[in-house]
mmCIF file with all atom_site columns, C-alpha atoms in Angstrom:
data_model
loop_
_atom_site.group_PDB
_atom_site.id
_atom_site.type_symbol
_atom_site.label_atom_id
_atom_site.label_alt_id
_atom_site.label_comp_id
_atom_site.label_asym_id
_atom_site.label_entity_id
_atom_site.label_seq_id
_atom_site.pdbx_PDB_ins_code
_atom_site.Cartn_x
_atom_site.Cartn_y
_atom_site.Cartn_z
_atom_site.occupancy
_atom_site.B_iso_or_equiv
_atom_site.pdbx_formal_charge
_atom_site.auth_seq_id
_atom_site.auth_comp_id
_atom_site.auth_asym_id
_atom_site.auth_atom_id
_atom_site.pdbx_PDB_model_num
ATOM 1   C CA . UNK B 1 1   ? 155.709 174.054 61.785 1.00 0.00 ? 1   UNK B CA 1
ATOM 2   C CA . UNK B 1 2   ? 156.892 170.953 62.743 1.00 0.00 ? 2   UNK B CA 1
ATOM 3   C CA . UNK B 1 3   ? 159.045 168.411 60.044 1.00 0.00 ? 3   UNK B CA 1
ATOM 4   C CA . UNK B 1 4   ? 157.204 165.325 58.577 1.00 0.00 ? 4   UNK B CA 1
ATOM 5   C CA . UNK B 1 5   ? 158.192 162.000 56.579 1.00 0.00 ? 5   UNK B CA 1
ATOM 6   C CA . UNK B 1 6   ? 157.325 162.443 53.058 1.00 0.00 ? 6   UNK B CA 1
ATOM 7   C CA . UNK B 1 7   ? 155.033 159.997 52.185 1.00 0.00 ? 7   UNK B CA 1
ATOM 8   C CA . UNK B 1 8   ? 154.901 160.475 48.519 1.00 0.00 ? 8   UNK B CA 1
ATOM 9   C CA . UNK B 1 9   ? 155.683 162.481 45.517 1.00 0.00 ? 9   UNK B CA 1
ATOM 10  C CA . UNK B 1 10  ? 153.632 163.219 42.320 1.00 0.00 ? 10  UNK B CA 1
ATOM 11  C CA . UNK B 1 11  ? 155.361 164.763 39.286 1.00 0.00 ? 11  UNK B CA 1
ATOM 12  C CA . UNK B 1 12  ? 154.947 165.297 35.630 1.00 0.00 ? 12  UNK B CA 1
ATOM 13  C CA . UNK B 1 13  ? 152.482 168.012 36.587 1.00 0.00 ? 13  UNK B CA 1
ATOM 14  C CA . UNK B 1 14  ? 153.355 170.577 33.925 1.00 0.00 ? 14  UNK B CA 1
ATOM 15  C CA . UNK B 1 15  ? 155.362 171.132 31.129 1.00 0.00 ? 15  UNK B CA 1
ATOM 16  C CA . UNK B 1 16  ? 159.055 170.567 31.436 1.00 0.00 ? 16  UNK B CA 1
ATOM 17  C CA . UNK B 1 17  ? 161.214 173.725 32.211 1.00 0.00 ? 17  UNK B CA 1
ATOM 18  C CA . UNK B 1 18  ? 164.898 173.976 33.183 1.00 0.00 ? 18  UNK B CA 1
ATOM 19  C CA . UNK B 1 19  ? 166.275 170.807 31.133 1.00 0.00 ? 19  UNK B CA 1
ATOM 20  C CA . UNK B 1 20  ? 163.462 168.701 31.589 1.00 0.00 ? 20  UNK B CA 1
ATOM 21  C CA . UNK B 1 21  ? 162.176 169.070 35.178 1.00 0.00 ? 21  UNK B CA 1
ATOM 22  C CA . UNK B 1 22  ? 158.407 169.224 35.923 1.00 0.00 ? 22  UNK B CA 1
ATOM 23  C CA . UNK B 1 23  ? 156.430 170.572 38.815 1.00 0.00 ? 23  UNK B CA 1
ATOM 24  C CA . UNK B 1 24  ? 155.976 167.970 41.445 1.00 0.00 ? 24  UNK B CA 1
ATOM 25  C CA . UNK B 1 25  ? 153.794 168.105 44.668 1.00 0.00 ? 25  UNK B CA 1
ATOM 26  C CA . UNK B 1 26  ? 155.228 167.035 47.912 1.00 0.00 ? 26  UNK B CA 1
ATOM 27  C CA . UNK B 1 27  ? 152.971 165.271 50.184 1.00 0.00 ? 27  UNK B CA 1
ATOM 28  C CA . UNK B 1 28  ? 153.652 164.642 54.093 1.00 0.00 ? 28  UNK B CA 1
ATOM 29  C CA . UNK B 1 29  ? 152.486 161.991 56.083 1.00 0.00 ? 29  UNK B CA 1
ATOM 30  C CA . UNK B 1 30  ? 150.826 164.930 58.552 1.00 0.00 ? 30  UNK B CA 1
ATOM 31  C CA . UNK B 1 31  ? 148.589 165.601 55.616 1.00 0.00 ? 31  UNK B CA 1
ATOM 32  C CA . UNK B 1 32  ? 151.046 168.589 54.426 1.00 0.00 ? 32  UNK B CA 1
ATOM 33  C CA . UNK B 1 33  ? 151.818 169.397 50.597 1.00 0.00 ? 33  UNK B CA 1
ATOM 34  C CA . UNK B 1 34  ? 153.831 171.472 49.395 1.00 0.00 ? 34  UNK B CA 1
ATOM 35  C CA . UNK B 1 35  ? 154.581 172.177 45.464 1.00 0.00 ? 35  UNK B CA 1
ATOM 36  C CA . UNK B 1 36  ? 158.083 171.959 43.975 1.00 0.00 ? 36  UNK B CA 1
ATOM 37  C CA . UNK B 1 37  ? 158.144 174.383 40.947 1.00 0.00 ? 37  UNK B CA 1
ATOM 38  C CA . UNK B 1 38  ? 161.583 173.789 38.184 1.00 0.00 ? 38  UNK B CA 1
ATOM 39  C CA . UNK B 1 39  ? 161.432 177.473 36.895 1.00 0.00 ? 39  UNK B CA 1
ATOM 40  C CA . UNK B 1 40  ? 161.770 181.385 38.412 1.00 0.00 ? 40  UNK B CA 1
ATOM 41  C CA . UNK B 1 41  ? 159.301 181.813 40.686 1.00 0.00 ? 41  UNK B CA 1
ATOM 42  C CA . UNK B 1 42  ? 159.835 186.043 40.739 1.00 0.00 ? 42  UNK B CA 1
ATOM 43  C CA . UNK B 1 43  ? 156.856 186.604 39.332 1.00 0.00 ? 43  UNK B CA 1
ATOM 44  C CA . UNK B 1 44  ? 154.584 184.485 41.688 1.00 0.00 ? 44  UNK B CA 1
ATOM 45  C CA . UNK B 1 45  ? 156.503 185.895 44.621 1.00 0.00 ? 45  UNK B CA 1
ATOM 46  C CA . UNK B 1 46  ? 156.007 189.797 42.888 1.00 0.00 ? 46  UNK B CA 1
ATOM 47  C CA . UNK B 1 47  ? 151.730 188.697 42.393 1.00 0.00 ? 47  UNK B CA 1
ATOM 48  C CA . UNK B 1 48  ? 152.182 187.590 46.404 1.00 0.00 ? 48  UNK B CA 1
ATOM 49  C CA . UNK B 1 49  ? 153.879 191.012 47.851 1.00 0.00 ? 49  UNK B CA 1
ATOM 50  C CA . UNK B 1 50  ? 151.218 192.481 45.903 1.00 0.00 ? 50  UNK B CA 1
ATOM 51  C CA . UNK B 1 51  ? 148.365 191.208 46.962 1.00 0.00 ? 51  UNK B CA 1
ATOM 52  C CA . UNK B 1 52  ? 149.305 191.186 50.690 1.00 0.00 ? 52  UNK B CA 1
ATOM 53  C CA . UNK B 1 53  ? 150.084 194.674 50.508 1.00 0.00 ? 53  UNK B CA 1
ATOM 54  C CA . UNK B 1 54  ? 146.608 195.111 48.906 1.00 0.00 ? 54  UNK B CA 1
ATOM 55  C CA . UNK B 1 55  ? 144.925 193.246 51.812 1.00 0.00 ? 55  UNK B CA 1
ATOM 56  C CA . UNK B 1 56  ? 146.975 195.397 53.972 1.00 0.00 ? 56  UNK B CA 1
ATOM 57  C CA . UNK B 1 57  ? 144.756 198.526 52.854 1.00 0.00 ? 57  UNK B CA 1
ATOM 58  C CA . UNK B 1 58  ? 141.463 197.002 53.655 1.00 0.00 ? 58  UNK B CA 1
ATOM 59  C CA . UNK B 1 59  ? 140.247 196.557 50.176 1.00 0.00 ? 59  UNK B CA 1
ATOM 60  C CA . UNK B 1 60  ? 136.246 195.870 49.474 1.00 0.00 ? 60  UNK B CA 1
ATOM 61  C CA . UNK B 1 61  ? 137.460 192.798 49.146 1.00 0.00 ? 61  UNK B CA 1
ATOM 62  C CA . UNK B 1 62  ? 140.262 190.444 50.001 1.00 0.00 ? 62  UNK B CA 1
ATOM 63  C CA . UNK B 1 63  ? 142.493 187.969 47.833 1.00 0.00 ? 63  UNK B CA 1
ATOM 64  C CA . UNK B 1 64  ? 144.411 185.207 48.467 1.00 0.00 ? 64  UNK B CA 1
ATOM 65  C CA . UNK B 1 65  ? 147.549 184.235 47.022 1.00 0.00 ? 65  UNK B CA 1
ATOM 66  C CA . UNK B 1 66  ? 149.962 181.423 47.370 1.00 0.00 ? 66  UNK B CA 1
ATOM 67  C CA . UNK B 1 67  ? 153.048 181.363 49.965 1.00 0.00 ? 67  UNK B CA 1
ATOM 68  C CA . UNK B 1 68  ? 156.015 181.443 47.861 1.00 0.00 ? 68  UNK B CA 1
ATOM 69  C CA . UNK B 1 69  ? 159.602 180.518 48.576 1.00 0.00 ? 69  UNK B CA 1
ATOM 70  C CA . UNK B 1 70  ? 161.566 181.411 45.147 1.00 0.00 ? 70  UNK B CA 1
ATOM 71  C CA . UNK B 1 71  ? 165.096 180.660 44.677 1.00 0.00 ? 71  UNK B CA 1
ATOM 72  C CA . UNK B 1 72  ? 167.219 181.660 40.965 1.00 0.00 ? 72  UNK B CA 1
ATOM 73  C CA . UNK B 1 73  ? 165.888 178.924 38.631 1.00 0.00 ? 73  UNK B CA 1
ATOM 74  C CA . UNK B 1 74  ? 163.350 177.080 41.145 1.00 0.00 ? 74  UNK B CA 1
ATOM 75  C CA . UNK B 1 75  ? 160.917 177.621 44.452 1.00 0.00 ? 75  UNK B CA 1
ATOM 76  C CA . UNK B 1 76  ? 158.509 176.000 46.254 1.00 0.00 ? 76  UNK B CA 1
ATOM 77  C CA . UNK B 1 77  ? 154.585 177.435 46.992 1.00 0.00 ? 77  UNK B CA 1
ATOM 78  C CA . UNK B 1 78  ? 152.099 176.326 49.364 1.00 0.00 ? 78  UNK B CA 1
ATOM 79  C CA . UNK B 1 79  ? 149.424 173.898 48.394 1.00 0.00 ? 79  UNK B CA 1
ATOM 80  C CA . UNK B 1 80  ? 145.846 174.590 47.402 1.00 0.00 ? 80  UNK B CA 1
ATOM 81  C CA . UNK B 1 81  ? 142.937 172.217 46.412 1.00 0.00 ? 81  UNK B CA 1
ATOM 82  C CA . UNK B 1 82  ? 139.774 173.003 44.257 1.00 0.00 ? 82  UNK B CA 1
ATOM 83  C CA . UNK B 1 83  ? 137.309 173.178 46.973 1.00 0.00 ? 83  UNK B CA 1
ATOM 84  C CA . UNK B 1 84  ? 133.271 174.045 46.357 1.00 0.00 ? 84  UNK B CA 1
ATOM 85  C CA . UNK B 1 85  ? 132.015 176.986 48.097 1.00 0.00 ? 85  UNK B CA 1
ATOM 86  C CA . UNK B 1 86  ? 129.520 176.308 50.958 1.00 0.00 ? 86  UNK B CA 1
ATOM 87  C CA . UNK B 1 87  ? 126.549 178.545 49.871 1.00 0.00 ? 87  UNK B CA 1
ATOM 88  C CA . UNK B 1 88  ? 125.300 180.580 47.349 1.00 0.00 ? 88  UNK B CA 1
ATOM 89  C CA . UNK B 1 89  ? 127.483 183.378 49.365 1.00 0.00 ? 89  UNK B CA 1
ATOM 90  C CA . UNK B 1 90  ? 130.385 181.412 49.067 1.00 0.00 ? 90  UNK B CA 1
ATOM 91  C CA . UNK B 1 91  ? 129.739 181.295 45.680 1.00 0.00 ? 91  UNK B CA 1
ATOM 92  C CA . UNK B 1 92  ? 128.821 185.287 44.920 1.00 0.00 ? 92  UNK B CA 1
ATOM 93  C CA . UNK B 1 93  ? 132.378 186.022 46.739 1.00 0.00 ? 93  UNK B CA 1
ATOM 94  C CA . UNK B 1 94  ? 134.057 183.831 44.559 1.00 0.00 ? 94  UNK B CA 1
ATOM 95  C CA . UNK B 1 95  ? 132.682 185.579 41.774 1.00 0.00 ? 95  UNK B CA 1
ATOM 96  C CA . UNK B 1 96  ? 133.326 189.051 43.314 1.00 0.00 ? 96  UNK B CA 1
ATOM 97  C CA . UNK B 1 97  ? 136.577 188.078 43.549 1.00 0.00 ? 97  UNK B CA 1
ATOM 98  C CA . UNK B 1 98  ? 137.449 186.935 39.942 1.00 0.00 ? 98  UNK B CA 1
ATOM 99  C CA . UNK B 1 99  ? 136.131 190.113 38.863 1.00 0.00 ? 99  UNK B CA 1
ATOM 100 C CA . UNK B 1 100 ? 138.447 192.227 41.574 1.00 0.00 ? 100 UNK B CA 1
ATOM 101 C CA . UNK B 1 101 ? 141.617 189.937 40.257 1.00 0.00 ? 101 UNK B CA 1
ATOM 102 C CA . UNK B 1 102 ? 140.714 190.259 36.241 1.00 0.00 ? 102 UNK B CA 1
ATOM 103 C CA . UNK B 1 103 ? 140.729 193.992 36.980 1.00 0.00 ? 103 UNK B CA 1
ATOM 104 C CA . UNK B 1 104 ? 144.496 193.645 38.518 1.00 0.00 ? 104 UNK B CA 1
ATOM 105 C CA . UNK B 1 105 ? 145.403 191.113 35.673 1.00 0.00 ? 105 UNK B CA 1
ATOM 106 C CA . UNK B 1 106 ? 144.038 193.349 33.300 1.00 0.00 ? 106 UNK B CA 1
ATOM 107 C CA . UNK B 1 107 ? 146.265 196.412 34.641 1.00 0.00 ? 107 UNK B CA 1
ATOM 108 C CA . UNK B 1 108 ? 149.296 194.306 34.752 1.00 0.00 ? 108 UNK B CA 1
ATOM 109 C CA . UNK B 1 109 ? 149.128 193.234 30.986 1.00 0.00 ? 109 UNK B CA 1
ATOM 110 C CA . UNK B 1 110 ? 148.421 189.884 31.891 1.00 0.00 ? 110 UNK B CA 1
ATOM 111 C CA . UNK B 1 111 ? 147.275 186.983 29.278 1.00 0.00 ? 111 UNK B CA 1
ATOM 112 C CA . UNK B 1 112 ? 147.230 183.247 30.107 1.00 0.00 ? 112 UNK B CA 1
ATOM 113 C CA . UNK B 1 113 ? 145.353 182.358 32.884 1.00 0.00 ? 113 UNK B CA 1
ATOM 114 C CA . UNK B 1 114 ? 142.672 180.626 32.325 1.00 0.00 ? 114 UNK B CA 1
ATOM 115 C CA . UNK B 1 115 ? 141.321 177.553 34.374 1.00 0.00 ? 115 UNK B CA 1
ATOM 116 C CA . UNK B 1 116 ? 144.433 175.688 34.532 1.00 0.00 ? 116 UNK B CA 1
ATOM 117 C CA . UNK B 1 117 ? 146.349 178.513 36.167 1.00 0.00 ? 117 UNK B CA 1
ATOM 118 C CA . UNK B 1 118 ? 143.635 179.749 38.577 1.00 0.00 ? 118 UNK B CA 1
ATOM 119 C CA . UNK B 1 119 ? 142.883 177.035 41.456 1.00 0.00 ? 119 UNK B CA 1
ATOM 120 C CA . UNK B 1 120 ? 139.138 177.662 42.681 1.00 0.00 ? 120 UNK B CA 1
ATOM 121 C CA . UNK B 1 121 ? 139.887 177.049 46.387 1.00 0.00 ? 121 UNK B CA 1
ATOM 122 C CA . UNK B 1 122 ? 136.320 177.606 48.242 1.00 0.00 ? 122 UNK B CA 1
ATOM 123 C CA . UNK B 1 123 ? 135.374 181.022 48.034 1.00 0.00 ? 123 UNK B CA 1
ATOM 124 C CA . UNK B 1 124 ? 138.853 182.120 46.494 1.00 0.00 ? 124 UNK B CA 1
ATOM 125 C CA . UNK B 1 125 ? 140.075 181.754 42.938 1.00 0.00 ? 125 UNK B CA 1
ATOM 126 C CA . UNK B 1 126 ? 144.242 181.256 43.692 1.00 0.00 ? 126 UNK B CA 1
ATOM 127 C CA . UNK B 1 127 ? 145.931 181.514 40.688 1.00 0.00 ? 127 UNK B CA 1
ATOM 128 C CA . UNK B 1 128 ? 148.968 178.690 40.598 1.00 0.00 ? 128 UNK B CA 1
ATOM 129 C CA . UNK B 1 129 ? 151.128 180.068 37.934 1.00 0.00 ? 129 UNK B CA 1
ATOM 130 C CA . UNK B 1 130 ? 152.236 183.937 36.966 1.00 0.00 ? 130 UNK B CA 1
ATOM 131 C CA . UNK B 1 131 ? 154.678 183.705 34.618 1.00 0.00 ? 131 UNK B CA 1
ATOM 132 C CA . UNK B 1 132 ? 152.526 185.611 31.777 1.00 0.00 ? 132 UNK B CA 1
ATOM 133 C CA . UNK B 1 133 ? 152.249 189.037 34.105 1.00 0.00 ? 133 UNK B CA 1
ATOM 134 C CA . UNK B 1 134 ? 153.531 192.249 32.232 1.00 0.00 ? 134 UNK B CA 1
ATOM 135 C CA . UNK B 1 135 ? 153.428 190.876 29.377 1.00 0.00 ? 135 UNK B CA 1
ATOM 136 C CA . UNK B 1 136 ? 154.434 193.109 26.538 1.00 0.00 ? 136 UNK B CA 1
ATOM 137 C CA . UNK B 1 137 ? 151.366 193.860 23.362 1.00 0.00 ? 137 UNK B CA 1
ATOM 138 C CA . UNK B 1 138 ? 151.877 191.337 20.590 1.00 0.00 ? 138 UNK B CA 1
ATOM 139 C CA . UNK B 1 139 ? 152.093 192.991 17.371 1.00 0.00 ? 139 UNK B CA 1
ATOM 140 C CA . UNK B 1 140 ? 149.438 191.663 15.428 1.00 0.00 ? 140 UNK B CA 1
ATOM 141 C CA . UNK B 1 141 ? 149.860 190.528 11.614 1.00 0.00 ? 141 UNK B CA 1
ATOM 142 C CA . UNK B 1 142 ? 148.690 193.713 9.724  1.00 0.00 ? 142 UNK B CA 1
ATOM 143 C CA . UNK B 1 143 ? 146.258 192.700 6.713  1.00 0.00 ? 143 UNK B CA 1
ATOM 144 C CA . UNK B 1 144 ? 145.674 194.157 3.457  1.00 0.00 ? 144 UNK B CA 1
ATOM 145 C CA . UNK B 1 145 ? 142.995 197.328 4.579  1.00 0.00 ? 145 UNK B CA 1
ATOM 146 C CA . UNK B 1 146 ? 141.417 196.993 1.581  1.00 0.00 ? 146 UNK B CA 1
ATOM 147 C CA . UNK B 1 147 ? 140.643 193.128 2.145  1.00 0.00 ? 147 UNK B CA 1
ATOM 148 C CA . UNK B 1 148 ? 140.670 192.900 6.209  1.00 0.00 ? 148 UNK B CA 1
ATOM 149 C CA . UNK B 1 149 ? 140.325 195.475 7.756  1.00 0.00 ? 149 UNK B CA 1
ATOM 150 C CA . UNK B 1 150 ? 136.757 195.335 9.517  1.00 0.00 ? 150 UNK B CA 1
ATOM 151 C CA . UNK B 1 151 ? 139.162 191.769 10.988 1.00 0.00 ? 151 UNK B CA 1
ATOM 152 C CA . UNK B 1 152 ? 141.950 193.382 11.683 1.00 0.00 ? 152 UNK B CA 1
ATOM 153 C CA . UNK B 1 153 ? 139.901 196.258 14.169 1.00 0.00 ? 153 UNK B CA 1
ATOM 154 C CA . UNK B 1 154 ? 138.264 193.314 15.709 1.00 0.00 ? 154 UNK B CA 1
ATOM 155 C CA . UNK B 1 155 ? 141.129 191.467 16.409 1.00 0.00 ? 155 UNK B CA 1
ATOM 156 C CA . UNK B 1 156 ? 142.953 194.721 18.159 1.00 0.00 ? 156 UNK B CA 1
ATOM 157 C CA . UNK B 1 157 ? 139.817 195.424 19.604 1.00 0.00 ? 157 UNK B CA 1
ATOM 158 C CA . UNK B 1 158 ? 139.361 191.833 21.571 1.00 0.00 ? 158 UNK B CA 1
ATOM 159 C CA . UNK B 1 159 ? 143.412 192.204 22.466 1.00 0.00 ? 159 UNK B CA 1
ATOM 160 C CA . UNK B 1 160 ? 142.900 195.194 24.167 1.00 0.00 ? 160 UNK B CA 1
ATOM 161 C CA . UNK B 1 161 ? 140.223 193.883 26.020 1.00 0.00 ? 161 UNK B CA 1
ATOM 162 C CA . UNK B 1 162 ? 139.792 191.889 29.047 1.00 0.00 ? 162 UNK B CA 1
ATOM 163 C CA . UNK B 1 163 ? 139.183 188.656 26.883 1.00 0.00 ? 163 UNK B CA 1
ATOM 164 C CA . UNK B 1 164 ? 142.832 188.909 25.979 1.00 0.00 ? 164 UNK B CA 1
ATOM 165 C CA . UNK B 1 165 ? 143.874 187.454 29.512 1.00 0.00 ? 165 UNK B CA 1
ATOM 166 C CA . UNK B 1 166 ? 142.295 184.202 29.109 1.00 0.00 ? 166 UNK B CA 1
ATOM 167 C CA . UNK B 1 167 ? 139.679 183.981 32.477 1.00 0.00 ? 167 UNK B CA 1
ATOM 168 C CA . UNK B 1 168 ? 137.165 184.972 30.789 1.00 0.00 ? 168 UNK B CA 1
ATOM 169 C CA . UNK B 1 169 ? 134.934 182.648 28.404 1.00 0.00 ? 169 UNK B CA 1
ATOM 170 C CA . UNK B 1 170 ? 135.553 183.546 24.757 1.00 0.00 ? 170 UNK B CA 1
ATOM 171 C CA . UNK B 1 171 ? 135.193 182.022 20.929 1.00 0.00 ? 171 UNK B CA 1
ATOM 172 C CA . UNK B 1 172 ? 138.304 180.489 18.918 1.00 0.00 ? 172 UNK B CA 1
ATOM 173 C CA . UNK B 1 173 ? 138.985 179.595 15.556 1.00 0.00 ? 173 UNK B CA 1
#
């Protein structure tokens, strides 16, 4: 692509990583944006190889994920907007997609991304930040059986589960 004047830069988008640098976005006067990202972008770039190379295979259905361009301690992605869907379609695909990406999340020990990491761009949830993939089983504070333990199966239960990656609604205390 062609090079274009910046014509202005937002930061403070996230929270500070690598002695106090945010994420900023980038935006051209072409109508361009790119997003600068302070941290180690392996991960994102690991979630992007993957999913091409799942697209490659013809899948029942195909995901998107951002353009990544990761250096040691920093990288830059592409740019996506929340956009609506155009029909109800629109709107079932972006659906059958979540589902199709939980089940990856799920297999890849995932936890974290919930609507601030996921960008719903049209028909395509694009998640935006992938640092919580492979994430190893917290060890959960073992309670008195005799007290808890009807709790303490619950909570095991729920971490196992598909609620413990954080897309899916789910009830706090």
């Amino acid at each position: 692509q062609s090079i274009s004047q910046v014509e202005s830069i937002q930061s403070g988008l996230s929270d500070p990583h690598n002695f106090g640098r945010t994420v900023k976005i980038i935006s051209f006067i072409n109508g361009e944006k790119i997003v600068y990202k302070p941290k180690n972008l392996g991960p994102d770039k690991a979630w992007e190889d993957l999913i091409d190379s799942l697209n490659a295979i013809n899948p029942p259905v195909n995901l998107k994920a951002c353009k990544i361009l990761a250096f040691k301690d920093y990288g830059w992605t592409e740019y996506h907007s929340n956009d609506s869907c155009k029909d109800a379609s629109g709107i079932n695909s972006f659906y059958f997609r979540s589902g199709a990406q939980l089940a990856i999340f799920y297999l890849l020990a995932s936890t974290d991304m919930h609507e601030e990491n996921i960008i719903a761009a049209g028909e395509y949830p694009i998640p935006i930040d992938l640092e919580m993939l492979l994430q190893p089983d917290a060890k959960e504070k073992r309670y008195d059986k005799s007290k808890n333990e009807a709790y303490d199966f619950a909570i095991r239960q729920l971490a196992d589960s598909v609620l413990s990656i954080g897309t899916l609604p789910s009830y706090s205390i």
